[in-house]
mmCIF file of C-alpha atoms in Angstrom:
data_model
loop_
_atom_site.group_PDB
_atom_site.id
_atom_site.type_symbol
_atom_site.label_atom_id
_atom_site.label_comp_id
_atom_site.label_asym_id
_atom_site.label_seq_id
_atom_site.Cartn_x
_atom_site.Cartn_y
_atom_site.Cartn_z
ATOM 1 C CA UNK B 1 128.704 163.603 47.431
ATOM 2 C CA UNK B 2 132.641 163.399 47.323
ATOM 3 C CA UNK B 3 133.740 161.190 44.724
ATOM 4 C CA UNK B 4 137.581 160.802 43.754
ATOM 5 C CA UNK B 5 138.745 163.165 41.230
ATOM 6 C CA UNK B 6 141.450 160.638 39.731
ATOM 7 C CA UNK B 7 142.785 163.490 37.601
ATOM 8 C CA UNK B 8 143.911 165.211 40.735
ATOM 9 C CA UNK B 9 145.423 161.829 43.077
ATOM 10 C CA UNK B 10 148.843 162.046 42.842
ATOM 11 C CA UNK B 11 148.310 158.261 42.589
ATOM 12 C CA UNK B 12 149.298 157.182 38.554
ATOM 13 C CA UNK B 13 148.548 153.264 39.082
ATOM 14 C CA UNK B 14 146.271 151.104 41.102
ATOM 15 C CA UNK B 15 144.620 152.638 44.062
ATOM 16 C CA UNK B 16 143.759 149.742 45.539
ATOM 17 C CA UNK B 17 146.359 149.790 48.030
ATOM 18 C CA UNK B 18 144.719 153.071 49.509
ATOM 19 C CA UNK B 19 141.045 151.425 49.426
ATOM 20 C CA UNK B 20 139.452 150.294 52.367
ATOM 21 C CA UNK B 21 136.158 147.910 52.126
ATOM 22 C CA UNK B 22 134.100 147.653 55.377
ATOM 23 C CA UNK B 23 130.397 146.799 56.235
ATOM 24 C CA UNK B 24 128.227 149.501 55.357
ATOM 25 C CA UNK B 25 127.176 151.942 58.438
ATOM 26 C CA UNK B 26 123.252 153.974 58.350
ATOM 27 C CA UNK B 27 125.774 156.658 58.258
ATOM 28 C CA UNK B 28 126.346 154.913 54.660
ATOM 29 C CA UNK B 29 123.367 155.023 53.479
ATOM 30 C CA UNK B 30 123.179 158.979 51.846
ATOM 31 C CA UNK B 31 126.324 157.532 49.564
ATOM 32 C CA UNK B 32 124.646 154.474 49.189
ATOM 33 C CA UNK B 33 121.952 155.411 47.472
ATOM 34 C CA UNK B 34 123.855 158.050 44.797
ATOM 35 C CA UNK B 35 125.981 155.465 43.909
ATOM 36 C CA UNK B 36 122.891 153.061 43.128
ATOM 37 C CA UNK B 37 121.286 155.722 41.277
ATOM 38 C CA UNK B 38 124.354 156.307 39.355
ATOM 39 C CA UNK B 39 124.370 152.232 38.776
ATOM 40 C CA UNK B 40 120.949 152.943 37.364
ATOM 41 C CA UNK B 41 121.727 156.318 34.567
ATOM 42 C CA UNK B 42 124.779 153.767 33.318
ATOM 43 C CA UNK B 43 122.329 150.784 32.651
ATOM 44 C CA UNK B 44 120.148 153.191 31.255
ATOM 45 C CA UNK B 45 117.102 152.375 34.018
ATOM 46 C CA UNK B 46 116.759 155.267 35.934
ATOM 47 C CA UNK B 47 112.952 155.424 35.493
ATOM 48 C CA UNK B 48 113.390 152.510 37.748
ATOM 49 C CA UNK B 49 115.427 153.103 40.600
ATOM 50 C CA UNK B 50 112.683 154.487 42.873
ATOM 51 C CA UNK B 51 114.516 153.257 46.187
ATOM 52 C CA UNK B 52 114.543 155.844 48.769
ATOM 53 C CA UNK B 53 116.948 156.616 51.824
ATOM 54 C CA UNK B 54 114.318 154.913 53.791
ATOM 55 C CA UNK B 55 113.653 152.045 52.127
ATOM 56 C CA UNK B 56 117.463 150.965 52.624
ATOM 57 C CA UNK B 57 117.514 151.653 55.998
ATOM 58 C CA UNK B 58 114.589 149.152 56.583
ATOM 59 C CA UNK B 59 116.504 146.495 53.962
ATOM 60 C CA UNK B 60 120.255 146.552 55.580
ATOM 61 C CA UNK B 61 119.602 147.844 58.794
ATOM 62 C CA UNK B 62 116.163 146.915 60.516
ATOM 63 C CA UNK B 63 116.091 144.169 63.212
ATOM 64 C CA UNK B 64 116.313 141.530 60.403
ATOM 65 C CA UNK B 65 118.092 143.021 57.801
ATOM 66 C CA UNK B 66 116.957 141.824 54.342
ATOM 67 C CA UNK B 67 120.144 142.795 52.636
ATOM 68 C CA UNK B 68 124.164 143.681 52.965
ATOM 69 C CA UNK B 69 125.991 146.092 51.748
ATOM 70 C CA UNK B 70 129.936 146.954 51.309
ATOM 71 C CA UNK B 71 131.633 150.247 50.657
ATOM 72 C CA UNK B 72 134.732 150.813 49.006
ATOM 73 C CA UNK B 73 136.364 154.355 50.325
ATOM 74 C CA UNK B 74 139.623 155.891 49.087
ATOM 75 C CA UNK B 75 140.739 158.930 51.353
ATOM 76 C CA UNK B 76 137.562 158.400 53.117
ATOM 77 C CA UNK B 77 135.209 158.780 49.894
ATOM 78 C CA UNK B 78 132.937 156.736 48.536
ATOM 79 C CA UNK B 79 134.072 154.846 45.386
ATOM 80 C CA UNK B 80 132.408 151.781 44.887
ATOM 81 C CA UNK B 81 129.687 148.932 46.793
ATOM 82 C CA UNK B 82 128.499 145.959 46.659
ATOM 83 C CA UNK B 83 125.121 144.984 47.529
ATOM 84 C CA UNK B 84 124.491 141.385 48.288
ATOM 85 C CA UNK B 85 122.295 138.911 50.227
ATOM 86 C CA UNK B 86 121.718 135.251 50.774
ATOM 87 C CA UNK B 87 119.848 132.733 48.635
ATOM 88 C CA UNK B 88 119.561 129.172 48.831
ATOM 89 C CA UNK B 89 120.847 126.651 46.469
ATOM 90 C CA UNK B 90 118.530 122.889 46.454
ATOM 91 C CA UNK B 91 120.777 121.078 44.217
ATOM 92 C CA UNK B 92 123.883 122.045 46.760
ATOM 93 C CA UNK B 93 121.892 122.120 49.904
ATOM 94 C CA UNK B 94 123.714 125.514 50.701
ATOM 95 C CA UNK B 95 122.640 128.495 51.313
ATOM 96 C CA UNK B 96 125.104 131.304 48.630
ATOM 97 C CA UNK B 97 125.668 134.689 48.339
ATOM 98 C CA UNK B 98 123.699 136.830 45.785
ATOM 99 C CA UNK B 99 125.272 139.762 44.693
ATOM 100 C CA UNK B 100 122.288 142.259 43.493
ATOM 101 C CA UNK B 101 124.655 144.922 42.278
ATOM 102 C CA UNK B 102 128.515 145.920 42.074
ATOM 103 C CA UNK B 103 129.354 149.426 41.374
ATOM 104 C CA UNK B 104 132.308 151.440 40.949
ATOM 105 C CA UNK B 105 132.104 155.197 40.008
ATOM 106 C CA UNK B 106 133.344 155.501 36.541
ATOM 107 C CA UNK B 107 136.676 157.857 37.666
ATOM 108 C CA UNK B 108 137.396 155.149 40.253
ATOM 109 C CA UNK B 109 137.577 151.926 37.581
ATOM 110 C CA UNK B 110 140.502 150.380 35.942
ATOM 111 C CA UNK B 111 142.545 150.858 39.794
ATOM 112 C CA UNK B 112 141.428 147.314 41.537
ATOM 113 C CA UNK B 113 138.203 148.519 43.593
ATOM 114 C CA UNK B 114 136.113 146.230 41.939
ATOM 115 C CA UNK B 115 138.927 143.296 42.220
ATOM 116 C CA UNK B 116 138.461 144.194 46.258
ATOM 117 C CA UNK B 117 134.683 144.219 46.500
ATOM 118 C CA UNK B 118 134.174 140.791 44.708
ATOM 119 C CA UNK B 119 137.046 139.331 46.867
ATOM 120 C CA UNK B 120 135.788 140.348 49.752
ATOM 121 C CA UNK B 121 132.720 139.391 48.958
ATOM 122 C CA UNK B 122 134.051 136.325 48.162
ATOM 123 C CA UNK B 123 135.656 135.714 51.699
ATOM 124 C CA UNK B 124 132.449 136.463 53.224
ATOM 125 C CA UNK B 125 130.911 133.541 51.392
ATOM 126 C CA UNK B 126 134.019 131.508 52.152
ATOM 127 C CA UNK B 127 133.499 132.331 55.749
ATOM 128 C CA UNK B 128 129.759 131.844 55.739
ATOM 129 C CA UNK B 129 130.275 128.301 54.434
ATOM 130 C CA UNK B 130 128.117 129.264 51.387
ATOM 131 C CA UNK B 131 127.777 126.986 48.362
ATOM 132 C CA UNK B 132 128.191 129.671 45.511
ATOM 133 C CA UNK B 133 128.586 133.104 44.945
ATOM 134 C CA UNK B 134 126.622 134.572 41.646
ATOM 135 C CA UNK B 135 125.073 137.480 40.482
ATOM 136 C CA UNK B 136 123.192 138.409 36.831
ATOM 137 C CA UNK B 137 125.265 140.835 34.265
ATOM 138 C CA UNK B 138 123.406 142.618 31.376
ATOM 139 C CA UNK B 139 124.457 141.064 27.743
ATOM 140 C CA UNK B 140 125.205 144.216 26.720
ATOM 141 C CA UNK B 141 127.457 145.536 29.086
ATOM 142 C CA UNK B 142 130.844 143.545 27.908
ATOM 143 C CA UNK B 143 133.589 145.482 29.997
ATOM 144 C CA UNK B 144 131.700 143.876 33.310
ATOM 145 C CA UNK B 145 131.305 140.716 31.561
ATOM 146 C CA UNK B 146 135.320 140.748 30.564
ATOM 147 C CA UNK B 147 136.150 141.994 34.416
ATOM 148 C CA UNK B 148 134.048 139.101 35.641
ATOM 149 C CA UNK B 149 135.417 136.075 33.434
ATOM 150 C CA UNK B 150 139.245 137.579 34.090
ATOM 151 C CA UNK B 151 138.209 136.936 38.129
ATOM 152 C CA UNK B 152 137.406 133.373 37.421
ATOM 153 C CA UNK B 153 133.402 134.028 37.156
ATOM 154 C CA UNK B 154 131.443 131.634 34.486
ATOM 155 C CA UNK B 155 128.634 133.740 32.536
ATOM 156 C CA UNK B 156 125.525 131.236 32.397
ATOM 157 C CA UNK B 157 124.627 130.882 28.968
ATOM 158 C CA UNK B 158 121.810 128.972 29.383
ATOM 159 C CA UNK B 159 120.374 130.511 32.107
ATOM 160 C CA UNK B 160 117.679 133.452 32.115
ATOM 161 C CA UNK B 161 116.362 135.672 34.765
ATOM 162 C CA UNK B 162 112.873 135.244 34.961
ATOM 163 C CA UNK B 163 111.077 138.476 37.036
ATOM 164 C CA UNK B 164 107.508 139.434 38.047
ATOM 165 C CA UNK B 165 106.889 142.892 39.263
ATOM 166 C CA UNK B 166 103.863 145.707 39.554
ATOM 167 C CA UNK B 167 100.287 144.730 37.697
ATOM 168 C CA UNK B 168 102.103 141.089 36.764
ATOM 169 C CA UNK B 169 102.994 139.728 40.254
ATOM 170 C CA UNK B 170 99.447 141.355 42.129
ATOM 171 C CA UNK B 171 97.679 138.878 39.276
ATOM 172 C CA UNK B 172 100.187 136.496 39.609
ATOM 173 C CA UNK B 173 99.282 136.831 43.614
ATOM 174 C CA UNK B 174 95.960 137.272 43.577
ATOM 175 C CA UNK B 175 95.937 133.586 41.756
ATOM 176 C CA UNK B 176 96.720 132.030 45.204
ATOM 177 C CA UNK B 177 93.673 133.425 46.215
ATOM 178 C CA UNK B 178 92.082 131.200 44.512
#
């Protein structure tokens, strides 16, 4: 995979300028899914990251796609995504966009790739007439959190992700059997 070597770009300052965000091709998808797996070794969750190049061709690019994805490229290489879809807010009645993961490769941050992503992310929700635009950050990870809250975001204090997966949501399933 061809990632920017930022030691070698002539560039000094912020390559945004020279980044270009577009929709996310099948073509896409081999980059894709490196950069998601190198999203998982720096939250430290790589035994879980068991998407394959198949599974996100069914998710963004099957007759209903399930998911979205956006691709940051500087000189025509990969350097960041986003991977988002839609949810639905009751208290709003609105549907919003939720952004499931934002990544830029770790020689590619500090130049405004991430400042691109979330804005264009957030004129797709502007254009989509959504209600909200979120998206869950780890506690831990405090340079995201600091990126976030300088773009305007508000971290949820009070809020916690609740999840079900494997052994927990086939009981949890099997209860509507019932």
């Amino acid at each position: 995979m061809g990632i920017v070597n930022m030691k070698e770009s002539p560039v000094k300052t912020n390559l945004s300028s020279s980044c270009v965000v577009s929709q996310a091709t099948p073509q896409d998808i081999p980059e894709l899914l490196a950069m998601i797996q190198a999203l998982a070794r720096y939250e430290k969750l790589e035994d879980q990251c068991v998407s394959t190049e198949a599974d996100l061709q069914r998710a963004l690019f099957s007759a209903k796609p399930e998911a979205e994805a956006l691709i940051a490229r500087i000189e025509g290489k990969a350097a960041g995504f986003a991977l988002f879809c839609h949810n639905f807010s009751t208290f709003l009645g609105r549907h919003g966009l939720w952004l499931e993961d934002l990544f830029v490769h770790e020689n590619c941050r500090g130049h405004g790739i991430g400042k691109k992503l979330l804005a264009a992310l957030a004129g797709i929700a502007k254009q989509r007439r959504c209600g909200r635009l979120e998206w869950a950050v780890l506690d831990w990870n405090t340079p995201a959190i600091d990126f976030y809250q300088s773009r305007g975001a508000t971290v949820m204090g009070d809020w916690r992700i609740v999840r079900t997966t494997g052994e927990a949501l086939d009981t949890l399933a099997a209860m509507s059997d019932a």
